[in-house]
Short mmCIF file of C-alpha atoms and ligand atoms in Angstrom, two decimals:
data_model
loop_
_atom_site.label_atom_id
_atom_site.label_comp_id
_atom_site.label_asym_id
_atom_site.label_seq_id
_atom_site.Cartn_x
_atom_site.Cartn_y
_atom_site.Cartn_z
CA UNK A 1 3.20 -155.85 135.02
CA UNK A 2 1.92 -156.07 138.76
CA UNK A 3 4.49 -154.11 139.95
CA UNK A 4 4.05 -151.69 137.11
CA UNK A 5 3.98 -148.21 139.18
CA UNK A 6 7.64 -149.26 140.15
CA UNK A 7 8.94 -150.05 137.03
CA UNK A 8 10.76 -148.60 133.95
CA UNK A 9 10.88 -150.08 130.36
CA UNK A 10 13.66 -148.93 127.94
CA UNK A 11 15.11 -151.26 124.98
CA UNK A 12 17.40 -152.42 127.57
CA UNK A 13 15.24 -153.72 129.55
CA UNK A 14 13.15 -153.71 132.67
CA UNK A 15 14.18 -151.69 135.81
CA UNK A 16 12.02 -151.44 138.94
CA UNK A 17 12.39 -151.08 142.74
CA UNK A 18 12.54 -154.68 144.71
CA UNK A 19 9.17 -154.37 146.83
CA UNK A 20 11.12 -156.10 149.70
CA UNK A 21 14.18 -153.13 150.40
CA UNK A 22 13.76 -150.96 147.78
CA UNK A 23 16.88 -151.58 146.05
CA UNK A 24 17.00 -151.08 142.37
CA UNK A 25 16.77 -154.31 140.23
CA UNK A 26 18.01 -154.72 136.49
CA UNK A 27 16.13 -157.58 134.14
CA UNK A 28 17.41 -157.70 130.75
CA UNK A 29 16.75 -160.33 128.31
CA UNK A 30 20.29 -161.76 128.77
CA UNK A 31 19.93 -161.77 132.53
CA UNK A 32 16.26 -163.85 132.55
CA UNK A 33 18.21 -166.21 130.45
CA UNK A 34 20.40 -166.56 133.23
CA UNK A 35 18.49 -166.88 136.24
CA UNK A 36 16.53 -169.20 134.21
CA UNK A 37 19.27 -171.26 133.31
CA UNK A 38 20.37 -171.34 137.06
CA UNK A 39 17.03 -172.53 138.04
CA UNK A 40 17.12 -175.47 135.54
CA UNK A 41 13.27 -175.75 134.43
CA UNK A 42 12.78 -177.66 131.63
CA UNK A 43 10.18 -174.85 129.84
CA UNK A 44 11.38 -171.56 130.08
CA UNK A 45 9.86 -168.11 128.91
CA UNK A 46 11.12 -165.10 126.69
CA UNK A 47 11.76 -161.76 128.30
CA UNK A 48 8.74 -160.13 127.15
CA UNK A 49 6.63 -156.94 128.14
CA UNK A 50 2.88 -157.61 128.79
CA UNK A 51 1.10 -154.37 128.33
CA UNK A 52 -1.50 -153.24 130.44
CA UNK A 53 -5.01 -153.28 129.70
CA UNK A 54 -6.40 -151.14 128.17
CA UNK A 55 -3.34 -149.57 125.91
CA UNK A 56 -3.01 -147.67 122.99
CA UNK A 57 -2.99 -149.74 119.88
CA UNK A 58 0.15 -148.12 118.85
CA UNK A 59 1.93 -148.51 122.37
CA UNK A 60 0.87 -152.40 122.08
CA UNK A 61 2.25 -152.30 118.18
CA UNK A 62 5.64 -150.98 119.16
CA UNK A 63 5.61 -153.05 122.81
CA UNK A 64 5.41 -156.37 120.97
CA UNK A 65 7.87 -155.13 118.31
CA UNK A 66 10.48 -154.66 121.14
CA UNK A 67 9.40 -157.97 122.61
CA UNK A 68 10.66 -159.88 119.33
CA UNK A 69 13.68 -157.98 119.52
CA UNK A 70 14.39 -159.36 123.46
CA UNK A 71 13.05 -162.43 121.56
CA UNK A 72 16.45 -162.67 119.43
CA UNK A 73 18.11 -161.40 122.36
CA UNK A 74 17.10 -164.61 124.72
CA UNK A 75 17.56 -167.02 121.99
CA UNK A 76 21.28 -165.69 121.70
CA UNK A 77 22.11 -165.53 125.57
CA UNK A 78 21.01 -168.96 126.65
CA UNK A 79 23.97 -171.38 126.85
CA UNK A 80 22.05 -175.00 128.07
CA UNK A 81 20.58 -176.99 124.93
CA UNK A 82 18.39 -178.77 127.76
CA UNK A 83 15.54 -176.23 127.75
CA UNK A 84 12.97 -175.39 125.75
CA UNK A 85 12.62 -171.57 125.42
CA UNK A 86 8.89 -170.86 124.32
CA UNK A 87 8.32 -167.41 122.53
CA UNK A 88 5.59 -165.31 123.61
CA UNK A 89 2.50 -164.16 121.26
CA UNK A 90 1.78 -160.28 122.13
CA UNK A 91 -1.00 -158.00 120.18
CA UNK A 92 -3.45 -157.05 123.22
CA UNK A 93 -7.32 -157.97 122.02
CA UNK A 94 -6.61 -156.56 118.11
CA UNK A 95 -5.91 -159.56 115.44
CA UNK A 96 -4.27 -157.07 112.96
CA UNK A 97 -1.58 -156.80 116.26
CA UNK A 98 -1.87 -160.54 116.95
CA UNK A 99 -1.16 -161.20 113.28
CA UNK A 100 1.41 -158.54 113.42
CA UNK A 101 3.24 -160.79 116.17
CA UNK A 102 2.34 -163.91 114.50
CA UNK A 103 3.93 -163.28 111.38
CA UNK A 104 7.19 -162.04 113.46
CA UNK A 105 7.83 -164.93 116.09
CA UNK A 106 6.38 -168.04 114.22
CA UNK A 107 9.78 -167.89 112.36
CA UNK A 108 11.76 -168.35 115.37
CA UNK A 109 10.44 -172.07 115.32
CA UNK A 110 10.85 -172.27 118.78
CA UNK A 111 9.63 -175.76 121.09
CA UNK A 112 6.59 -173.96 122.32
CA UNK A 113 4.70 -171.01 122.12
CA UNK A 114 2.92 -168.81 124.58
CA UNK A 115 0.10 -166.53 123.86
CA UNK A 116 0.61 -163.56 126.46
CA UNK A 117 -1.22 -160.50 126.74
CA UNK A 118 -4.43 -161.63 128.00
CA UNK A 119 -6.51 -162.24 131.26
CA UNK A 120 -5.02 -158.51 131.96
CA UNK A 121 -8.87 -156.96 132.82
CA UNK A 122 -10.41 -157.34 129.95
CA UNK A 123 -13.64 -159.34 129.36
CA UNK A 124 -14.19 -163.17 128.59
CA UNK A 125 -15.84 -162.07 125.49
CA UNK A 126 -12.82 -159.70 124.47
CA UNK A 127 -10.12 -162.36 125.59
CA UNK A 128 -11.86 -165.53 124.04
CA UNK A 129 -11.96 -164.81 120.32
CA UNK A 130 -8.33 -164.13 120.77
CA UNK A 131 -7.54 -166.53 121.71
CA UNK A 132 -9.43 -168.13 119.19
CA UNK A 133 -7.46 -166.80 116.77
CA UNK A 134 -4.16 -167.00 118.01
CA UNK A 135 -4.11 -170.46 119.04
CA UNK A 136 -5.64 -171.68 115.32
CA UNK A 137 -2.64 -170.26 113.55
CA UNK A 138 -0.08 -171.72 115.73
CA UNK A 139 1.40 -174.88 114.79
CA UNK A 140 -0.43 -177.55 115.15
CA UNK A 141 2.39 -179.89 117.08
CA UNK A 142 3.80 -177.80 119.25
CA UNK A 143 2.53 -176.67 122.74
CA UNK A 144 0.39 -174.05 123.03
CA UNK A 145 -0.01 -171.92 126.46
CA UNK A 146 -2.49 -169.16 127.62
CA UNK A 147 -0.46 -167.48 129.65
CA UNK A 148 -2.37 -166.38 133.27
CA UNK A 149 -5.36 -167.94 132.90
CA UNK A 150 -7.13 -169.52 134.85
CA UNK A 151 -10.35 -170.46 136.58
CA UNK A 152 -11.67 -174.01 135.70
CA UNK A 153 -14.21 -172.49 132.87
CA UNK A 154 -11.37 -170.55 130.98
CA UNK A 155 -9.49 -173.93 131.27
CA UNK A 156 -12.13 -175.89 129.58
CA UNK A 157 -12.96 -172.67 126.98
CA UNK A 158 -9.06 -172.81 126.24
CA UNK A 159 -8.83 -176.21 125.97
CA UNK A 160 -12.03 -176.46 123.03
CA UNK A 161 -9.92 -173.44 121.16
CA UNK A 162 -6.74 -175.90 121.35
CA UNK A 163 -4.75 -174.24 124.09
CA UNK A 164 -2.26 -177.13 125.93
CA UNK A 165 -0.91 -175.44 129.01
CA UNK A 166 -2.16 -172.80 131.58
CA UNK A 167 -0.91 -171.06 134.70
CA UNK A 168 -2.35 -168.95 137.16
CA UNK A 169 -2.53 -168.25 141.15
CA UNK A 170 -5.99 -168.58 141.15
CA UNK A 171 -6.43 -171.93 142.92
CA UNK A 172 -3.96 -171.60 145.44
CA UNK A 173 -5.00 -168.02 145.92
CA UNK A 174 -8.76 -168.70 146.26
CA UNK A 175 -7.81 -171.52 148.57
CA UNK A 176 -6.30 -169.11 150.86
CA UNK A 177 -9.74 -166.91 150.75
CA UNK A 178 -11.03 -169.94 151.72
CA UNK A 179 -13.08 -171.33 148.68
CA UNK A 180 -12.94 -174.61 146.98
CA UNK A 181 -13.96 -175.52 143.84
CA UNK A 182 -16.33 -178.28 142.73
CA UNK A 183 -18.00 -179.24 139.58
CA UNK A 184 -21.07 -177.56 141.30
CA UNK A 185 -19.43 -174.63 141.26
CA UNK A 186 -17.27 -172.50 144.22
CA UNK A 187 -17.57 -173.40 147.41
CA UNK A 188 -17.41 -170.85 149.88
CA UNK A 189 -16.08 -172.01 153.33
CA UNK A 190 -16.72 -168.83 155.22
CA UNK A 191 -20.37 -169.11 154.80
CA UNK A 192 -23.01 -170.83 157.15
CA UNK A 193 -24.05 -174.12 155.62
CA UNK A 194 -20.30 -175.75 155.53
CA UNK A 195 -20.14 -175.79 158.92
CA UNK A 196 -22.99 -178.42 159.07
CA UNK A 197 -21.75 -180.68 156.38
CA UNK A 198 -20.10 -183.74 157.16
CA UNK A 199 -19.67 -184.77 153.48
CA UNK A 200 -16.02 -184.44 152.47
CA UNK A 201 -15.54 -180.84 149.88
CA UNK A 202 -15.89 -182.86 146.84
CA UNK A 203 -17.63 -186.49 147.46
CA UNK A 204 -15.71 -187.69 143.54
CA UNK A 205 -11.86 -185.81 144.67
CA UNK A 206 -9.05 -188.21 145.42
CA UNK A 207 -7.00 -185.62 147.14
CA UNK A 208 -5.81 -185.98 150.75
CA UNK A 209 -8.33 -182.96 151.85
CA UNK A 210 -11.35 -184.65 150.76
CA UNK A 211 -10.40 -188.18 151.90
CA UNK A 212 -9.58 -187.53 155.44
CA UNK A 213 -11.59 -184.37 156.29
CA UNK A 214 -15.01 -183.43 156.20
CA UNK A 215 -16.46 -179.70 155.27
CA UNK A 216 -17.67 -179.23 158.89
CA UNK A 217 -14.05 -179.62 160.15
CA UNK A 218 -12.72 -177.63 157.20
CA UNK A 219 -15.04 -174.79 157.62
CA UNK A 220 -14.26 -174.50 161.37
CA UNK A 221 -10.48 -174.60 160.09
CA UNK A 222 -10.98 -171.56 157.83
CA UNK A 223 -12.85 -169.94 161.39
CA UNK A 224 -10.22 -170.56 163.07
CA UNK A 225 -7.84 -169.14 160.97
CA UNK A 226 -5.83 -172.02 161.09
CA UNK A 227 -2.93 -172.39 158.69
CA UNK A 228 -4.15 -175.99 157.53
CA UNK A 229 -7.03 -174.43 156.00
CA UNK A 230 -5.57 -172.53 152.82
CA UNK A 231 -3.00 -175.89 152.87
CA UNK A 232 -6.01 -177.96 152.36
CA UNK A 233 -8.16 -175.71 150.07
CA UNK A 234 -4.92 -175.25 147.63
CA UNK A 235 -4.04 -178.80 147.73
CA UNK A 236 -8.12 -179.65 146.67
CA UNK A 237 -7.86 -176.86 143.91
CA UNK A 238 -4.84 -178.21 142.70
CA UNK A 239 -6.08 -181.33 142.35
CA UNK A 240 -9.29 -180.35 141.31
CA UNK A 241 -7.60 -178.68 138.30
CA UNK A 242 -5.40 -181.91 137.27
CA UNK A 243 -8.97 -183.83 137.32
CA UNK A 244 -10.74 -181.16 135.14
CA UNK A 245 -7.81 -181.58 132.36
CA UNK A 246 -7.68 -185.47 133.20
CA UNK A 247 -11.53 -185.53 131.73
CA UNK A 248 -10.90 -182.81 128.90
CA UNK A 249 -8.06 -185.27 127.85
CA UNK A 250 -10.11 -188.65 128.03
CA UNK A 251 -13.15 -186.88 126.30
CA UNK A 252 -11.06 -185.57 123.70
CA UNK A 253 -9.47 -189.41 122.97
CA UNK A 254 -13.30 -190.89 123.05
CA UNK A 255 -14.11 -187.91 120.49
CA UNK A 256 -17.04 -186.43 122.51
CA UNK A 257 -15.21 -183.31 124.01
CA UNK A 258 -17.98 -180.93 123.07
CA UNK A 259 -20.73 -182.83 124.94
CA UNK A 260 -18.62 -183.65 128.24
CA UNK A 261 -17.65 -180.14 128.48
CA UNK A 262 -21.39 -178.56 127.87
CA UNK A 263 -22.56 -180.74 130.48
CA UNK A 264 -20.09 -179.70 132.55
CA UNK A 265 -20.30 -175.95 132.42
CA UNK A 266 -24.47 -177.09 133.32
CA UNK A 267 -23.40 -178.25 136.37
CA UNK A 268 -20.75 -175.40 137.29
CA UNK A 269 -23.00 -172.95 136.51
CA UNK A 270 -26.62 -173.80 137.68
CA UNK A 271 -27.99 -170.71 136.60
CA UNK A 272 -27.08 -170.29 132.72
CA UNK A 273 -23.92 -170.87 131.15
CA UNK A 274 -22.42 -167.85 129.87
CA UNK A 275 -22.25 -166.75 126.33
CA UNK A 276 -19.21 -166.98 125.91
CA UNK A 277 -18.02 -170.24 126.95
CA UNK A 278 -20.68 -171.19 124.09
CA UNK A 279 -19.23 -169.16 121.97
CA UNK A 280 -16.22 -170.77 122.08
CA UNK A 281 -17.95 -174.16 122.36
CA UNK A 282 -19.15 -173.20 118.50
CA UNK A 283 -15.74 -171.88 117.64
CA UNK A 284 -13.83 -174.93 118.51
CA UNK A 285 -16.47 -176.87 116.54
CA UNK A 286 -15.51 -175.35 113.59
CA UNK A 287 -12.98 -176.35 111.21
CA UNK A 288 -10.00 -175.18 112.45
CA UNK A 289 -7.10 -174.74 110.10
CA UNK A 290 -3.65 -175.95 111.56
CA UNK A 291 -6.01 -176.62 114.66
CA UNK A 292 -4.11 -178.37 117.57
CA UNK A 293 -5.46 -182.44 117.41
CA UNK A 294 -7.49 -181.76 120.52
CA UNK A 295 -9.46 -178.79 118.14
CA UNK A 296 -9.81 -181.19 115.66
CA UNK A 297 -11.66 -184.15 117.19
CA UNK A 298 -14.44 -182.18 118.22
ZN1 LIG B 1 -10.24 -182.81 147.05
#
């Protein structure tokens, strides 16, 4: 999808110009199933198209029809039993389309299933109640993952709606624009008042940034343009991340999930927490059907 103005998508599959030399690059179903298999991870994804956002509910309906067809395709041109191939939900932000893809991957009983399709541009409110939906009719033991997503308050909204894995650039990336997050929200390096601090970025992180260096040194780091900056920053994010999910997890096992995480969205947003992260708050109190154990012992 990012390099969608050099791309073409026929039932084939995908072909687009490398950004590097220009050469033309073929990715079919069968060949992701390859390089994937060369590669050795122990998850791997489904050759699927992501539409853009907005599309045409009818380009979406016949995109995520083709995407269960590359679905069969995959499942038939991996070799390795070692790997678990998780199917991807499409539908954009419409259920009837989410149902529609639903009703035709669940039977593929795959290890794992992804919901894709969202964090494209649209809003938190249009993204959140799908995934609301999506992740309460997938089954209940298998992983769940919201594909793309994202900053540490879509994390914590995913997790109350019973989403299991996430990936995105976004704390490496904002690392390297020099910003690091906190439960007090982002920090930004580049301003002023960093420079002065000689507390370390986040006084509770274990990670190697914030026990040897303080924000004065990082800050003049960042000034400096020095490559150890962005090393740092993305090494706290990371492990910022890991420590967000690490409390999610233990306040889900002590059964007060919904309490840890409204406090925490207090603190990472001083002014008001936004609607929607209460919405899904509510939603993920409700009883879910098939709901993932983590949605259930809210
Ligand atoms: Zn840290």
């Amino acid at each position: 999808m990012s390099l969608g103005h050099m791309r073409k998508i026929t039932e084939e599959g995908v072909t687009f110009k490398s950004h590097l030399d220009g050469s033309k690059v073929v990715l079919t179903p069968e060949r992701s199933m390859a390089v994937q298999e060369a590669l050795g991870a122990d998850v791997i994804m489904a050759f699927d198209e992501c539409p853009p956002f907005p599309a045409e509910p009818d380009y979406v309906r016949r995109s995520l029809e083709r995407t269960v067809r590359w679905l069969e395709r995959c499942e038939a041109a991996r070799t390795r039993e070692d790997q678990a191939l998780f199917a991807i939900v499409q539908g954009g932000i419409s259920c009837d389309l989410r149902e529609l893809s639903l009703e035709k991957t669940l039977p593929f009983g795959t290890p794992g299933f992804a919901i894709g399709g969202l964090a494209v541009g649209e809003s938190k409110e249009e993204m959140f109640p799908i995934v609301a939906f999506t992740a309460e009719r997938l089954p209940e033991q298998k992983p769940r993952y919201l594909m793309g997503v994202g900053h540490p308050e879509d994390l914590v909204a995913g997790i109350a709606l019973g989403v299991d894995m996430f990936d995105c650039v976004y704390p490496t990336r904002t690392g390297r624009f020099g910003y690091a997050l906190t439960d007090r929200g982002r920090l930004n390096m580049n301003s002023s008042a960093p420079r002065q601090q000689l507390e370390p970025l986040d006084p509770e992180c274990d990670c190697y940034a914030c026990r040897h260096y303080t924000r004065a040194y990082l800050a003049h780091l960042v000034r400096a343009e020095e490559m150890l900056a962005p090393r740092m920053l993305s090494l706290h994010n990371l492990r910022y991340l890991h420590r967000l999910v690490e409390r999610a997890r233990a306040a889900i096992e002590e059964g007060r999930f919904a309490e840890w995480a409204r406090a925490w969205a207090e603190g990472y947003f001083p002014k008001a927490v936004p609607s929607w992260f209460l919405a899904a708050l509510e939603t993920s109190q409700q009883p879910l059907p098939g709901g993932s154990p983590a949605a259930r012992s809210l």
